[in-house]
Amino acid sequence: MCDDFSYVRRDQTETSVLFELIAERYERRSIAITANQPFSGWDHVFAEPAMTLAAVDRLVNHSMIFEMNVESFRRRSAQAGRTPSEQSKKPTSKTKA
């Protein structure tokens, strides 16, 4: 599982390792990736355009893509001034008899 995949541009060494991971798992094992950018915006993730194209090609072939256009849970929690764990707790009401 690779979470928040497209936030930061990586250097050549990091992208090489990342590409090797994707290539090694391609058609052999599953890989789950979350990203806040569409594939068209991944040109800033990998150092070279050819590596970006090859990585995306391997990821989308035989894949199931879930595109979720919803508000960020973390952002909503931060704006409310709570941590995500506090946000997910439902308030309980206790009444005295």
Short mmCIF file of N, CA and C in Angstrom, two decimals:
data_model
loop_
_atom_site.label_atom_id
_atom_site.label_comp_id
_atom_site.label_asym_id
_atom_site.label_seq_id
_atom_site.Cartn_x
_atom_site.Cartn_y
_atom_site.Cartn_z
N MET A 1 0.84 -1.17 0.00
CA MET A 1 0.00 0.00 0.00
C MET A 1 0.89 1.23 0.00
N CYS A 2 0.71 2.07 -0.97
CA CYS A 2 1.41 3.35 -1.05
C CYS A 2 0.37 4.44 -0.88
N ASP A 3 0.49 5.22 0.18
CA ASP A 3 -0.50 6.23 0.51
C ASP A 3 0.02 7.63 0.16
N ASP A 4 -0.86 8.51 -0.29
CA ASP A 4 -0.52 9.88 -0.67
C ASP A 4 0.64 9.92 -1.65
N PHE A 5 0.49 9.16 -2.71
CA PHE A 5 1.55 8.88 -3.65
C PHE A 5 2.07 10.08 -4.40
N SER A 6 1.23 11.01 -4.76
CA SER A 6 1.66 12.05 -5.69
C SER A 6 1.93 13.41 -5.05
N TYR A 7 2.20 13.45 -3.77
CA TYR A 7 2.44 14.73 -3.10
C TYR A 7 3.77 15.37 -3.45
N VAL A 8 4.84 14.61 -3.41
CA VAL A 8 6.18 15.19 -3.48
C VAL A 8 6.98 14.59 -4.63
N ARG A 9 7.72 15.43 -5.30
CA ARG A 9 8.63 14.94 -6.34
C ARG A 9 9.78 14.23 -5.66
N ARG A 10 10.11 13.06 -6.15
CA ARG A 10 11.19 12.28 -5.58
C ARG A 10 12.45 12.47 -6.42
N ASP A 11 13.61 12.16 -5.82
CA ASP A 11 14.85 12.24 -6.59
C ASP A 11 15.02 10.96 -7.41
N GLN A 12 16.07 10.91 -8.21
CA GLN A 12 16.29 9.80 -9.13
C GLN A 12 16.38 8.47 -8.41
N THR A 13 17.06 8.41 -7.28
CA THR A 13 17.20 7.16 -6.53
C THR A 13 15.85 6.68 -6.01
N GLU A 14 15.09 7.59 -5.43
CA GLU A 14 13.77 7.22 -4.90
C GLU A 14 12.83 6.76 -6.00
N THR A 15 12.83 7.45 -7.13
CA THR A 15 11.92 7.05 -8.21
C THR A 15 12.34 5.73 -8.83
N SER A 16 13.64 5.47 -8.85
CA SER A 16 14.11 4.18 -9.37
C SER A 16 13.61 3.04 -8.50
N VAL A 17 13.70 3.21 -7.19
CA VAL A 17 13.23 2.18 -6.26
C VAL A 17 11.72 2.02 -6.38
N LEU A 18 11.01 3.12 -6.45
CA LEU A 18 9.55 3.08 -6.60
C LEU A 18 9.15 2.39 -7.90
N PHE A 19 9.83 2.73 -8.97
CA PHE A 19 9.53 2.08 -10.25
C PHE A 19 9.83 0.58 -10.19
N GLU A 20 10.93 0.21 -9.56
CA GLU A 20 11.26 -1.21 -9.41
C GLU A 20 10.17 -1.95 -8.64
N LEU A 21 9.63 -1.32 -7.60
CA LEU A 21 8.53 -1.92 -6.85
C LEU A 21 7.31 -2.14 -7.75
N ILE A 22 6.94 -1.11 -8.48
CA ILE A 22 5.79 -1.22 -9.39
C ILE A 22 6.04 -2.28 -10.44
N ALA A 23 7.22 -2.27 -11.04
CA ALA A 23 7.55 -3.24 -12.10
C ALA A 23 7.59 -4.67 -11.55
N GLU A 24 8.12 -4.83 -10.35
CA GLU A 24 8.22 -6.17 -9.76
C GLU A 24 6.84 -6.75 -9.46
N ARG A 25 5.92 -5.91 -9.04
CA ARG A 25 4.58 -6.39 -8.69
C ARG A 25 3.67 -6.50 -9.91
N TYR A 26 4.05 -5.87 -11.01
CA TYR A 26 3.24 -5.87 -12.22
C TYR A 26 2.96 -7.29 -12.69
N GLU A 27 1.69 -7.62 -12.80
CA GLU A 27 1.17 -8.92 -13.23
C GLU A 27 1.59 -10.08 -12.33
N ARG A 28 2.10 -9.79 -11.14
CA ARG A 28 2.47 -10.85 -10.19
C ARG A 28 1.71 -10.74 -8.88
N ARG A 29 1.61 -9.53 -8.36
CA ARG A 29 0.99 -9.28 -7.05
C ARG A 29 0.16 -8.01 -7.13
N SER A 30 -0.65 -7.80 -6.12
CA SER A 30 -1.47 -6.59 -6.05
C SER A 30 -0.66 -5.44 -5.47
N ILE A 31 -1.11 -4.25 -5.81
CA ILE A 31 -0.54 -3.05 -5.21
C ILE A 31 -1.69 -2.04 -5.10
N ALA A 32 -1.78 -1.39 -3.98
CA ALA A 32 -2.82 -0.37 -3.77
C ALA A 32 -2.13 0.97 -3.59
N ILE A 33 -2.63 1.96 -4.29
CA ILE A 33 -2.04 3.29 -4.24
C ILE A 33 -3.14 4.32 -4.05
N THR A 34 -2.90 5.26 -3.16
CA THR A 34 -3.79 6.41 -3.04
C THR A 34 -3.01 7.63 -3.50
N ALA A 35 -3.69 8.53 -4.18
CA ALA A 35 -3.05 9.73 -4.69
C ALA A 35 -4.08 10.85 -4.73
N ASN A 36 -3.61 12.05 -4.55
CA ASN A 36 -4.52 13.18 -4.60
C ASN A 36 -4.49 13.87 -5.96
N GLN A 37 -3.75 13.31 -6.91
CA GLN A 37 -3.64 13.86 -8.25
C GLN A 37 -4.04 12.80 -9.28
N PRO A 38 -4.66 13.22 -10.37
CA PRO A 38 -4.93 12.26 -11.45
C PRO A 38 -3.61 11.87 -12.12
N PHE A 39 -3.63 10.80 -12.89
CA PHE A 39 -2.41 10.35 -13.55
C PHE A 39 -1.78 11.45 -14.40
N SER A 40 -2.59 12.31 -14.96
CA SER A 40 -2.06 13.40 -15.79
C SER A 40 -1.18 14.36 -15.00
N GLY A 41 -1.29 14.35 -13.69
CA GLY A 41 -0.48 15.22 -12.85
C GLY A 41 0.73 14.54 -12.25
N TRP A 42 0.99 13.32 -12.65
CA TRP A 42 2.10 12.57 -12.06
C TRP A 42 3.45 12.90 -12.67
N ASP A 43 3.49 13.83 -13.61
CA ASP A 43 4.78 14.18 -14.21
C ASP A 43 5.73 14.81 -13.20
N HIS A 44 5.21 15.26 -12.08
CA HIS A 44 6.08 15.81 -11.04
C HIS A 44 6.50 14.76 -10.01
N VAL A 45 5.95 13.56 -10.08
CA VAL A 45 6.30 12.51 -9.12
C VAL A 45 7.63 11.86 -9.49
N PHE A 46 7.76 11.48 -10.75
CA PHE A 46 8.97 10.82 -11.22
C PHE A 46 9.89 11.85 -11.87
N ALA A 47 11.18 11.58 -11.79
CA ALA A 47 12.17 12.52 -12.31
C ALA A 47 12.15 12.60 -13.83
N GLU A 48 11.76 11.52 -14.50
CA GLU A 48 11.78 11.50 -15.96
C GLU A 48 10.41 11.14 -16.52
N PRO A 49 9.98 11.82 -17.60
CA PRO A 49 8.68 11.55 -18.20
C PRO A 49 8.51 10.10 -18.65
N ALA A 50 9.56 9.49 -19.18
CA ALA A 50 9.46 8.11 -19.65
C ALA A 50 9.18 7.16 -18.49
N MET A 51 9.75 7.43 -17.33
CA MET A 51 9.51 6.59 -16.16
C MET A 51 8.09 6.78 -15.66
N THR A 52 7.60 8.00 -15.73
CA THR A 52 6.21 8.27 -15.34
C THR A 52 5.25 7.48 -16.24
N LEU A 53 5.48 7.57 -17.52
CA LEU A 53 4.62 6.86 -18.48
C LEU A 53 4.66 5.35 -18.25
N ALA A 54 5.84 4.80 -18.04
CA ALA A 54 5.97 3.35 -17.82
C ALA A 54 5.31 2.93 -16.52
N ALA A 55 5.48 3.71 -15.46
CA ALA A 55 4.87 3.38 -14.17
C ALA A 55 3.35 3.40 -14.27
N VAL A 56 2.80 4.47 -14.84
CA VAL A 56 1.35 4.58 -14.98
C VAL A 56 0.81 3.47 -15.86
N ASP A 57 1.52 3.15 -16.93
CA ASP A 57 1.10 2.07 -17.82
C ASP A 57 0.98 0.75 -17.06
N ARG A 58 1.94 0.45 -16.22
CA ARG A 58 1.91 -0.80 -15.44
C ARG A 58 0.82 -0.77 -14.38
N LEU A 59 0.58 0.41 -13.80
CA LEU A 59 -0.43 0.51 -12.76
C LEU A 59 -1.85 0.37 -13.30
N VAL A 60 -2.12 0.92 -14.47
CA VAL A 60 -3.50 0.90 -14.96
C VAL A 60 -3.85 -0.37 -15.74
N ASN A 61 -2.86 -1.08 -16.22
CA ASN A 61 -3.14 -2.32 -16.95
C ASN A 61 -3.65 -3.36 -15.95
N HIS A 62 -4.78 -3.97 -16.22
CA HIS A 62 -5.41 -4.97 -15.34
C HIS A 62 -5.80 -4.37 -13.99
N SER A 63 -6.09 -3.08 -13.94
CA SER A 63 -6.37 -2.47 -12.63
C SER A 63 -7.84 -2.16 -12.44
N MET A 64 -8.17 -1.87 -11.22
CA MET A 64 -9.48 -1.38 -10.85
C MET A 64 -9.23 -0.02 -10.21
N ILE A 65 -9.73 1.02 -10.81
CA ILE A 65 -9.48 2.38 -10.34
C ILE A 65 -10.74 2.92 -9.69
N PHE A 66 -10.60 3.41 -8.49
CA PHE A 66 -11.69 4.05 -7.76
C PHE A 66 -11.36 5.53 -7.66
N GLU A 67 -12.15 6.34 -8.33
CA GLU A 67 -11.95 7.79 -8.24
C GLU A 67 -12.98 8.34 -7.28
N MET A 68 -12.50 8.95 -6.24
CA MET A 68 -13.38 9.46 -5.19
C MET A 68 -13.24 10.97 -5.11
N ASN A 69 -14.25 11.66 -5.55
CA ASN A 69 -14.24 13.12 -5.50
C ASN A 69 -15.01 13.57 -4.26
N VAL A 70 -14.37 13.39 -3.13
CA VAL A 70 -14.98 13.76 -1.86
C VAL A 70 -14.02 14.64 -1.07
N GLU A 71 -14.55 15.32 -0.09
CA GLU A 71 -13.73 16.16 0.77
C GLU A 71 -12.76 15.29 1.58
N SER A 72 -11.58 15.79 1.77
CA SER A 72 -10.56 15.08 2.54
C SER A 72 -10.99 14.96 4.00
N PHE A 73 -10.95 13.73 4.52
CA PHE A 73 -11.30 13.48 5.92
C PHE A 73 -10.31 14.21 6.84
N ARG A 74 -9.04 14.17 6.49
CA ARG A 74 -8.02 14.84 7.31
C ARG A 74 -8.23 16.36 7.32
N ARG A 75 -8.52 16.92 6.15
CA ARG A 75 -8.74 18.36 6.07
C ARG A 75 -9.96 18.77 6.88
N ARG A 76 -11.04 18.00 6.75
CA ARG A 76 -12.26 18.30 7.51
C ARG A 76 -12.00 18.26 9.00
N SER A 77 -11.22 17.27 9.44
CA SER A 77 -10.89 17.16 10.86
C SER A 77 -10.03 18.32 11.32
N ALA A 78 -9.06 18.71 10.49
CA ALA A 78 -8.18 19.82 10.85
C ALA A 78 -8.96 21.12 10.95
N GLN A 79 -9.87 21.35 10.03
CA GLN A 79 -10.66 22.56 10.05
C GLN A 79 -11.59 22.60 11.26
N ALA A 80 -12.00 21.43 11.72
CA ALA A 80 -12.87 21.37 12.90
C ALA A 80 -12.05 21.43 14.19
N GLY A 81 -10.72 21.39 14.05
CA GLY A 81 -9.85 21.47 15.23
C GLY A 81 -9.74 20.16 15.98
N ARG A 82 -10.00 19.05 15.29
CA ARG A 82 -9.93 17.74 15.93
C ARG A 82 -9.02 16.83 15.14
N THR A 83 -8.51 15.83 15.83
CA THR A 83 -7.72 14.81 15.14
C THR A 83 -8.68 13.86 14.44
N PRO A 84 -8.21 13.12 13.40
CA PRO A 84 -9.11 12.18 12.73
C PRO A 84 -9.73 11.15 13.67
N SER A 85 -8.99 10.71 14.69
CA SER A 85 -9.57 9.72 15.62
C SER A 85 -10.68 10.34 16.46
N GLU A 86 -10.53 11.61 16.81
CA GLU A 86 -11.59 12.29 17.56
C GLU A 86 -12.81 12.53 16.66
N GLN A 87 -12.54 12.82 15.37
CA GLN A 87 -13.62 13.09 14.41
C GLN A 87 -14.50 11.88 14.21
N SER A 88 -13.89 10.68 14.22
CA SER A 88 -14.66 9.48 13.92
C SER A 88 -15.48 8.98 15.11
N LYS A 89 -15.20 9.49 16.31
CA LYS A 89 -15.97 9.06 17.48
C LYS A 89 -17.31 9.77 17.49
N LYS A 90 -18.36 9.00 17.63
CA LYS A 90 -19.69 9.58 17.70
C LYS A 90 -20.00 9.96 19.14
N PRO A 91 -20.57 11.12 19.33
CA PRO A 91 -20.93 11.50 20.70
C PRO A 91 -22.01 10.59 21.26
N THR A 92 -21.88 10.31 22.52
CA THR A 92 -22.88 9.47 23.17
C THR A 92 -23.66 10.35 24.15
N SER A 93 -24.91 10.09 24.24
CA SER A 93 -25.73 10.85 25.18
C SER A 93 -26.13 9.93 26.33
N LYS A 94 -25.84 10.41 27.51
CA LYS A 94 -26.22 9.65 28.70
C LYS A 94 -27.28 10.43 29.44
N THR A 95 -28.35 9.79 29.71
CA THR A 95 -29.42 10.46 30.44
C THR A 95 -29.53 9.81 31.82
N LYS A 96 -29.85 10.66 32.77
CA LYS A 96 -30.04 10.17 34.14
C LYS A 96 -31.51 9.89 34.35
N ALA A 97 -31.77 8.80 35.01
CA ALA A 97 -33.16 8.43 35.27
C ALA A 97 -33.65 9.03 36.54
#
